[in-house]
Structure formats: structure tokens, C-alpha cells
Tab-separated table of C-alpha atoms in Angstrom:
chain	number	residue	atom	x	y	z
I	1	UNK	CA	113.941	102.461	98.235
I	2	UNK	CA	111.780	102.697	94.944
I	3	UNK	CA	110.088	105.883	94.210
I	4	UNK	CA	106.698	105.759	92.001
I	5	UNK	CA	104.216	108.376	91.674
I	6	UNK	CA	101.338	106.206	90.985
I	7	UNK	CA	100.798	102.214	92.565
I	8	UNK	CA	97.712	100.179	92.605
I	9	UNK	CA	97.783	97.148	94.626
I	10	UNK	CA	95.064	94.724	92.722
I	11	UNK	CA	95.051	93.106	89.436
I	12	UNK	CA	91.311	92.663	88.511
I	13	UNK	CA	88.472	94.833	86.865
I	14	UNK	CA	89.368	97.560	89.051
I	15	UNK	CA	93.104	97.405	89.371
I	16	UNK	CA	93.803	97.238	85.473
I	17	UNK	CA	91.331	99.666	84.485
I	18	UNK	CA	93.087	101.854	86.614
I	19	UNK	CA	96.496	100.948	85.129
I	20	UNK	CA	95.213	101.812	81.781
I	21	UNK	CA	93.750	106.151	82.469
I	22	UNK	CA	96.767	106.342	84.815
I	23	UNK	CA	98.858	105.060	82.052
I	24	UNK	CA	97.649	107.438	80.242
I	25	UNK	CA	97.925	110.596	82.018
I	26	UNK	CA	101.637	109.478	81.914
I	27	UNK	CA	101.619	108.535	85.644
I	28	UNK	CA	103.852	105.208	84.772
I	29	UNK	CA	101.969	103.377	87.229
I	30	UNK	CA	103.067	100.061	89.314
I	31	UNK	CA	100.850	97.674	89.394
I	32	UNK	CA	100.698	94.401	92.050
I	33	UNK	CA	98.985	91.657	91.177
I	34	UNK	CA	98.767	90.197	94.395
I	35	UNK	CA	97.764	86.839	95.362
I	36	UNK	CA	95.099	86.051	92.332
I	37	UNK	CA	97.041	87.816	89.470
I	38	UNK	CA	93.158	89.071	87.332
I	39	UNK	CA	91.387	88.626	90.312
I	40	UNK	CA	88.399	86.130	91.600
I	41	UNK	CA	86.718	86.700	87.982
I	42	UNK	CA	89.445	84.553	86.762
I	43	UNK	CA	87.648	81.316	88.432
I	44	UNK	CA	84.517	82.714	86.291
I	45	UNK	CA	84.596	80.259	82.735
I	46	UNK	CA	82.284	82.465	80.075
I	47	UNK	CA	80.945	86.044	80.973
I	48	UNK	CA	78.259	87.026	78.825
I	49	UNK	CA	77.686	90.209	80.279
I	50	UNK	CA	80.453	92.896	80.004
I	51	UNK	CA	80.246	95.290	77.458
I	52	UNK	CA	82.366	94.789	74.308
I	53	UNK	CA	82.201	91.052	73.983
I	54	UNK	CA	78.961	90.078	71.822
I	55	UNK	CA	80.227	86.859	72.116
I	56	UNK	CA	81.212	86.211	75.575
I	57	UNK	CA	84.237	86.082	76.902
I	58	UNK	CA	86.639	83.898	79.486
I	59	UNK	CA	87.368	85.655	82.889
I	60	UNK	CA	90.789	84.866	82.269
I	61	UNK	CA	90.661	86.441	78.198
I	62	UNK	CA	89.120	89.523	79.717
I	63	UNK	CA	91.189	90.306	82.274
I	64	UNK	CA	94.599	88.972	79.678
I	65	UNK	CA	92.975	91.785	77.273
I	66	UNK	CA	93.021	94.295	80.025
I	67	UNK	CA	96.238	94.079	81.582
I	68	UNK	CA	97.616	94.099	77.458
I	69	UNK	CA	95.693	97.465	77.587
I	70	UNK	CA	97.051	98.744	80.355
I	71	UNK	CA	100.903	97.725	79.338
I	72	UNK	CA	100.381	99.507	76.398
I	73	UNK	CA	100.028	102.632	78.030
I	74	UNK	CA	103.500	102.347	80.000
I	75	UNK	CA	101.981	100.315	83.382
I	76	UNK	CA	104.139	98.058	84.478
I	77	UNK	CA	102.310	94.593	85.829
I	78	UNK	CA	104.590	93.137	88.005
I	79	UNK	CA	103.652	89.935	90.559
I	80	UNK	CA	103.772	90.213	94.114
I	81	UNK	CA	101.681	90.442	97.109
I	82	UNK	CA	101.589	93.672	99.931
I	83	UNK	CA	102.608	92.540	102.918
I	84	UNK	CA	102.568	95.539	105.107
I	85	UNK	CA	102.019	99.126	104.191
I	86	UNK	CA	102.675	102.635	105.976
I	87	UNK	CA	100.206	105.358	105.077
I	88	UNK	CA	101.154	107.814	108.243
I	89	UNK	CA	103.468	110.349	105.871
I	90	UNK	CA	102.665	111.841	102.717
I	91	UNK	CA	104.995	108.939	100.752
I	92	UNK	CA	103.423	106.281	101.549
I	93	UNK	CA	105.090	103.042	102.196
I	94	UNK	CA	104.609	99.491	101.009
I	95	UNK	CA	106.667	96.612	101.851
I	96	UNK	CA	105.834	93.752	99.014
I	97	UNK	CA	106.166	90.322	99.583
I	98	UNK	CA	107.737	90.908	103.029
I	99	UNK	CA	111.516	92.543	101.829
I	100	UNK	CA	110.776	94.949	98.850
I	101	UNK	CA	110.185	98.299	100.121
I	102	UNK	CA	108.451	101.074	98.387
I	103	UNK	CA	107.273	104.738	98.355
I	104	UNK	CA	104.344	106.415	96.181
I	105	UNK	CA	103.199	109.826	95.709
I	106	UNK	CA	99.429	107.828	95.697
I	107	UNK	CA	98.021	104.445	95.659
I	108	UNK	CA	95.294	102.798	94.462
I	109	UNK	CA	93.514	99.639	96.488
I	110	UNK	CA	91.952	97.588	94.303
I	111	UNK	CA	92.547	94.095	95.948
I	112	UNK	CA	89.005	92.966	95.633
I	113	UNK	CA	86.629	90.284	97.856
I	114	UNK	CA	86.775	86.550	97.962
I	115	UNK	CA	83.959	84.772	97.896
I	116	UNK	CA	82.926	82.592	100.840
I	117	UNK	CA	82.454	79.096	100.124
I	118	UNK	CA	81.377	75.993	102.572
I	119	UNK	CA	84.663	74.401	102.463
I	120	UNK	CA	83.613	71.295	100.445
I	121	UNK	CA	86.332	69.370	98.388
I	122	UNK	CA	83.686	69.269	95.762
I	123	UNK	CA	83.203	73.143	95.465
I	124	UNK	CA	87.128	73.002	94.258
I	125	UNK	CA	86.082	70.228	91.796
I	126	UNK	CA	83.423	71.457	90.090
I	127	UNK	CA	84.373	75.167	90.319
I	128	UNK	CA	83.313	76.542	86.752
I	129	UNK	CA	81.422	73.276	85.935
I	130	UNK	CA	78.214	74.270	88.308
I	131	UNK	CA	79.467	75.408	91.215
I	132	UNK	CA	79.221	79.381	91.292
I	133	UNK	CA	79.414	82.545	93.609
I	134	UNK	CA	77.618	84.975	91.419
I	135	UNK	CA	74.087	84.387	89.649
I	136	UNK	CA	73.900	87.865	88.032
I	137	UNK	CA	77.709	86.310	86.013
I	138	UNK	CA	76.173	82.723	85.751
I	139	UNK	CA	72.970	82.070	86.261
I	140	UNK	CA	72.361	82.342	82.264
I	141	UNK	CA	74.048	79.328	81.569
I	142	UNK	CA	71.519	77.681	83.806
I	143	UNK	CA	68.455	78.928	82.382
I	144	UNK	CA	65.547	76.056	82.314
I	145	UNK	CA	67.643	73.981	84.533
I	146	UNK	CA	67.424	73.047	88.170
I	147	UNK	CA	69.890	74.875	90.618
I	148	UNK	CA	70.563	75.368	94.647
I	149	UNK	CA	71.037	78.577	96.354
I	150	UNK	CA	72.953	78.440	99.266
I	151	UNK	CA	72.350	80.804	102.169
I	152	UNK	CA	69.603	82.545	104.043
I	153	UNK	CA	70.326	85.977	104.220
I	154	UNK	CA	68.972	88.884	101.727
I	155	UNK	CA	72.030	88.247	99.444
I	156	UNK	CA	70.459	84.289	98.837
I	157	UNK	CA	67.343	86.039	98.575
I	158	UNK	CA	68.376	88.041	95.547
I	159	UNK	CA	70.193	85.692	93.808
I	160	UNK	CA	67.412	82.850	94.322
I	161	UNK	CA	64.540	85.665	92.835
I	162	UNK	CA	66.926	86.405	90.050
I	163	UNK	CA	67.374	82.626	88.940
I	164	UNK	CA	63.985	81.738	89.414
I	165	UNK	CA	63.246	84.269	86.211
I	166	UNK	CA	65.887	82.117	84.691
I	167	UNK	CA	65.700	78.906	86.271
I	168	UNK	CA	63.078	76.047	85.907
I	169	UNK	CA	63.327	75.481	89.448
I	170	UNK	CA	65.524	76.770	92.230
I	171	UNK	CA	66.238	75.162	95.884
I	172	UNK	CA	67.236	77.339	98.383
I	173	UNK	CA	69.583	75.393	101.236
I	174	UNK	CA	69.591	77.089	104.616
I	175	UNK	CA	70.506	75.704	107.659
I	176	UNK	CA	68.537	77.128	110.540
I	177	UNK	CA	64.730	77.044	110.815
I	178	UNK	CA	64.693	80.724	109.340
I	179	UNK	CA	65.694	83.300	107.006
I	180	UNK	CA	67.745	85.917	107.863
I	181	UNK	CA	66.676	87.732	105.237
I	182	UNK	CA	64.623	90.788	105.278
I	183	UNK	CA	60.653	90.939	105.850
I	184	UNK	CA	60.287	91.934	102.149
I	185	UNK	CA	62.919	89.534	100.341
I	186	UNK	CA	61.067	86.722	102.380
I	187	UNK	CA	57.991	87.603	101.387
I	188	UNK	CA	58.845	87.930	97.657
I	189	UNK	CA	60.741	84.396	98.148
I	190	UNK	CA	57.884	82.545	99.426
I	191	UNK	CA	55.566	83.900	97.151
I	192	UNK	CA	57.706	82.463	94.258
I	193	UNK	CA	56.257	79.449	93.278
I	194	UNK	CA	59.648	77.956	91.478
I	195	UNK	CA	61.725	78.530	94.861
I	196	UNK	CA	61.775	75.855	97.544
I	197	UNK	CA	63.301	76.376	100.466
I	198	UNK	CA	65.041	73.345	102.078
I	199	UNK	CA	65.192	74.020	105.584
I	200	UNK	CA	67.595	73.462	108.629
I	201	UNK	CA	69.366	71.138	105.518
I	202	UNK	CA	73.167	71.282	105.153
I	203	UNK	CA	75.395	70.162	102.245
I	204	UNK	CA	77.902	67.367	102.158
I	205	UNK	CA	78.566	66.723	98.746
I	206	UNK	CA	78.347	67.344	95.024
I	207	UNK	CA	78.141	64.799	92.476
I	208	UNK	CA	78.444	64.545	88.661
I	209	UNK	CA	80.293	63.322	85.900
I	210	UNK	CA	81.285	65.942	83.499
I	211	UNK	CA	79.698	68.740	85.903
I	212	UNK	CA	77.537	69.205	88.920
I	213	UNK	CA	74.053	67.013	88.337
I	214	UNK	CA	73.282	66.720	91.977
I	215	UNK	CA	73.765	67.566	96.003
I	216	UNK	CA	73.630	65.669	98.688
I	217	UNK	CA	72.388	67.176	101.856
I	218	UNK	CA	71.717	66.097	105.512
I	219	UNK	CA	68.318	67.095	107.318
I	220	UNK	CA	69.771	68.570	110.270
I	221	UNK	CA	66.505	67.728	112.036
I	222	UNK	CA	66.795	64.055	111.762
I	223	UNK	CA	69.893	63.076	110.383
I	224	UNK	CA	68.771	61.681	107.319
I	225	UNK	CA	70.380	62.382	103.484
I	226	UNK	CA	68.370	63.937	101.067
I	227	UNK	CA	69.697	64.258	97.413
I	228	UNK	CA	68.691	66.865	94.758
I	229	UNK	CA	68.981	66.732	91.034
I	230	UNK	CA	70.829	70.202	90.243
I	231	UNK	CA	72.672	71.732	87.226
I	232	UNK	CA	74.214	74.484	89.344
I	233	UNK	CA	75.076	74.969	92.740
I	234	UNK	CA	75.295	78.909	93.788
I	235	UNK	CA	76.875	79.882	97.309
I	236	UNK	CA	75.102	83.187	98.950
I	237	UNK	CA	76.725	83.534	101.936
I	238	UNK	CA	78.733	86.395	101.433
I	239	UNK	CA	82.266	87.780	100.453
I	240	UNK	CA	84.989	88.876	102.418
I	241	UNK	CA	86.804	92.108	101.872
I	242	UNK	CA	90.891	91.732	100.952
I	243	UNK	CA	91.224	94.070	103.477
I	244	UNK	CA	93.206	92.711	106.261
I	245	UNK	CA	96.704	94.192	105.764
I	246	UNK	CA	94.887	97.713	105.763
I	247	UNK	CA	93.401	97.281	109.015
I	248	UNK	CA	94.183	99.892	111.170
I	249	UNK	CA	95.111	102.303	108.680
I	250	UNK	CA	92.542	102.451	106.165
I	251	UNK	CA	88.685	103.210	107.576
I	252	UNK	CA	86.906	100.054	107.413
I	253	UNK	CA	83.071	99.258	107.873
I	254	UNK	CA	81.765	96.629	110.225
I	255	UNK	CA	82.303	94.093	107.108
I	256	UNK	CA	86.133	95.313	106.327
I	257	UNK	CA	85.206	97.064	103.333
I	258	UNK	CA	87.014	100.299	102.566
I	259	UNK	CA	84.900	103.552	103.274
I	260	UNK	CA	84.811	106.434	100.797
I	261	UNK	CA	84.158	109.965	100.681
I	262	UNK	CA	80.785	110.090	98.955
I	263	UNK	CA	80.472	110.171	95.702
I	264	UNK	CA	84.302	109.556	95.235
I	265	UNK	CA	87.130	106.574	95.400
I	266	UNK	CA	89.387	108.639	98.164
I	267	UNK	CA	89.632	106.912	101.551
I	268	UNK	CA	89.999	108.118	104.337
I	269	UNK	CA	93.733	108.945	104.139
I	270	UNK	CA	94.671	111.866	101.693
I	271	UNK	CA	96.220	110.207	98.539
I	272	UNK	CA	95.244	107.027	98.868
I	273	UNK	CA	92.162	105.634	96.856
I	274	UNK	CA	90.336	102.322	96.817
I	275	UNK	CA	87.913	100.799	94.005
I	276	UNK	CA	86.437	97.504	93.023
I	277	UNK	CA	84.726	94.885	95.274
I	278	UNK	CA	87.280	96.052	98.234
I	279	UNK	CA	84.918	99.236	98.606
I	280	UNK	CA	81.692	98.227	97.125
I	281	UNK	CA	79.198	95.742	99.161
I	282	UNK	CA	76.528	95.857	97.126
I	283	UNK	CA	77.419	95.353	92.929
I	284	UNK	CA	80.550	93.213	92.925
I	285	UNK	CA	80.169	93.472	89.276
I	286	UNK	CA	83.445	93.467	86.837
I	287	UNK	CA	81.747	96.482	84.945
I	288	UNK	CA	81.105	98.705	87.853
I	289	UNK	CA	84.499	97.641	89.392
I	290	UNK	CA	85.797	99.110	86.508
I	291	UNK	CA	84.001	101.795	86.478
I	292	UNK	CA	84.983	102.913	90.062
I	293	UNK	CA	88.808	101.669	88.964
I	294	UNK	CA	88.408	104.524	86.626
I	295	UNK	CA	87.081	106.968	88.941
I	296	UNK	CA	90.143	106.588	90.806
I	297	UNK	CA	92.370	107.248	88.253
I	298	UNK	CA	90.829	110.360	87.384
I	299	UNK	CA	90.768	111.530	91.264
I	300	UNK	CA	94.449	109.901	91.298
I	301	UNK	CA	95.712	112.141	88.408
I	302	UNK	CA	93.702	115.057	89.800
I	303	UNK	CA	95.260	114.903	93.463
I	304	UNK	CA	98.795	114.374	92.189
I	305	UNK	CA	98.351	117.857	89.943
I	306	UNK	CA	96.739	120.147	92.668
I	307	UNK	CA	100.147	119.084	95.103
């Protein structure tokens, strides 16, 4: 069985930023890239707003420039996805891709949260040309255009009162009578005179030529299709935590997020730390993903030196 002081399961914002302070503290840390090798920010085609990059940057050239940093400091990026894991002793155990077993002195989870999408054949089509799971990463490229929100919980809420500062016009699709949202966040909604709110509307389709230039939606009420001219098409209806083969080992809230001490990256199981979307909720940004992957690395470092 392999022996490694330092492993971080996760290859995006979190994981690689990671890879590169444990790299240098001369942990020679393992990194997994699991099953989207850079992460979801990969799908993301131009990010305008992480620091460093005046000129914007591809989710796949940032996270290419990050696992180059990493390497260069001695981590070694190798594909593969966890399968199973053992935190009960104070090695802890990983079994990758179902036969390669593995011990570490202390591991890092940094396998992120996938966005949830309706399940449209469409999303998959135009997916970086209008369709989008993050306003505060795209909702620039929109500005003085017509887009949809989709959703009706506080999440939609946000992201349809942050595009309509950017947006000519923004449609919010939800499919029961109601929001879900908040008292507040529906009272700031409805008092924005660029949102509409379609609803008890559902979507069926995109359409577009080079992009997304419309929806087409079905009034749940009566049946009948109603079609919107749009430039983007945002889903709000929340992420889902990687979290699954942790359950049961790692403390998880009522979402499957990983829980951390406050005001640190350490779980709940000594030596084993978690950062990026898989432990943060609220941000899901790739700078404060970073930030926490950081954070870990420090606490890592810290942890292995005090044994």
C-alpha cells in the first residue's frame, strides 16, 4: 500500500491551490483529479473576475495555469476518482478508482458541487453559449441583454437582483404559484421593475443558432407554450455537494456539505480537511475556493508538524 503524507482529493480552485502551499512546505502532495479533472469551472468559457487576469481568462486556462503551479512545486496530479475511503485510524485510507489502495498522514477534500440543471438536452447544447449556473461568473457577458432565471428560491432571488443591475430585462421561471424565497428577497424582487416573474411556467426547450436567443416554456396552468426572446438562460436551483462517498464518515449538513470547525478547514475527523464549494454553501466562488484551499494547506502543514 502507498504511503503519502499529504493527499487532496479535488482538482479545482480549491484542490490545486492546495497542491501548490503544500508543495511548498515540501509535503510532496498527491493530488486526484477525480471525475471533472479542474473542476465544474472548466464548463465556465471566459472569467472576468479572478484576480490576476486583466484580460479574462478560460476556466479551462486558469485552472491549466494552476495545476502547472502546483507541479512546479513537486505535487504530483495524477487522474482518478475515490471510490471508498477509511478515516477510522490515524492513516487514513483511500481506495481510488475501486483497486488502488492508499494511506495518508492527512487529506484534503476539495471535490467541489455540481450544479443542478433541469435535465434538458438543450442545457448540454448550449452550455457556455447562454446557458449558465452562476450570474456573479457570467452575467457580465449579458449586460443590456434579455436573460431567464430559473428557480424560486432565495438563491434565484439573488442572482435575478444581481442581473437586473446588469441586464436590460430579466424573466424569472418558477413553477409553482409562489416563491420560496424569503419575505425580504421577494419583496426586493417584486419591487424591481426589470424582473418578471413567469409563474407556475416550466421550460421545454432552448433555441438558437450560434447561441441561446430564446426559451420555450409551457403555462402549467393551461397547457399552452409561451416563448421568450433571451440571450442567457441561468439555472438557480441549487448545487449538490460531491459528498456522497464521505457519507457516514465525514459530518455533513442537511444539504451534504462538509461541516468545519469555525473559522478553520478541519472537519470533523482529526487530520482530515475540506475546502472549496464541498464546504461552502454560500460563495461558490473560484477565488474564495481558493482561498479556503489555502487555508487548508496551512492547517495541513501545521497539524502534520505538531504530531
Amino acid at each position: 500500500m502507498e504511503h503519502l503524507q499529504c493527499l487532496i482529493i479535488g482538482s479545482g480552485p480549491a484542490g490545486y491551490t492546495a497542491a501548490i502551499y503544500a508543495g511548498r512546505a515540501n509535503l510532496s502532495p498527491v493530488l486526484y483529479e477525480g471525475i471533472q479533472p479542474g473542476g465544474q469551472i472548466t464548463t465556465t468559457t471566459e472569467i472576468e473576475n479572478f484576480p490576476g487576469y486583466p484580460q479574462g481568462v478560460t476556466g479551462f486556462g486558469l485552472m491549466e495555469d494552476l495545476r502547472k503551479q502546483a507541479e512546479r512545486f513537486g505535487a504530483e496530479v495524477r487522474s482518478g476518482i475515490v471510490t471508498s475511503v477509511d478515516f477510522s485510524c490515524e492513516k487514513k485510507k483511500v481506495t481510488v478508482d475501486g483497486k488502488t489502495e492508499i494511506e495518508a498522514d492527512a487529506v484534503i477534500i476539495a471535490t467541489g458541487a455540481s450544479a443542478k440543471y433541469l435535465g434538458l438536452p438543450d442545457e448540454t447544447k448550449y452550455a457556455g453559449m447562454g446557458v449558465s449556473a452562476c450570474a456573479t461568473c457570467d452575467g457580465f457577458f449579458y449586460r443590456k441583454k434579455n436573460v431567464a432565471v430559473v428557480g424560486g428560491g432565495d438563491t434565484a432571488c439573488e442572482e435575478a437582483l444581481y442581473l437586473s443591475g446588469i441586464c436590460n430585462k430579466v424573466y424569472m421561471i418558477v413553477r409553482k404559484s409562489f416563491l420560496r424565497a424569503s419575505d425580504i428577497m421577494q419583496k426586493r424582487v417584486f419591487e424591481t421593475p426589470n424582473v418578471e416573474i413567469l409563474f407556475e411556467h416550466e421550460t421545454r426547450s432552448l433555441f438558437g443558432e450560434n447561441g441561446v436567443e430564446g426559451a420555450v416554456l409551457q403555462d402549467t396552468k393551461n397547457g399552452k407554450e409561451v416563448r421568450i426572446a433571451i440571450d442567457g438562460f441561468f439555472l438557480a436551483i441549487g448545487h449538490t455537494p460531491n459528498t456522497k462517498v464521505f457519507a457516514g464518515v465525514i459530518d455533513l449538513d442537511e444539504k451534504g456539505y462538509i461541516q468545519t470547525k469555525s473559522g478553520t478547514q478541519q472537519t470533523n475527523v482529526e487530520g482530515v480537511f475540506a475546502a472549496g464549494d464541498v464546504a461552502d454553501p454560500v460563495y461558490q466562488q473560484a477565488i474564495t475556493a481558493a482561498a479556503s484551499g489555502c487555508r487548508a494547506a496551512i492547517e495541513l502543514e501545521k497539524y502534520l508538524r505538531m504530531k
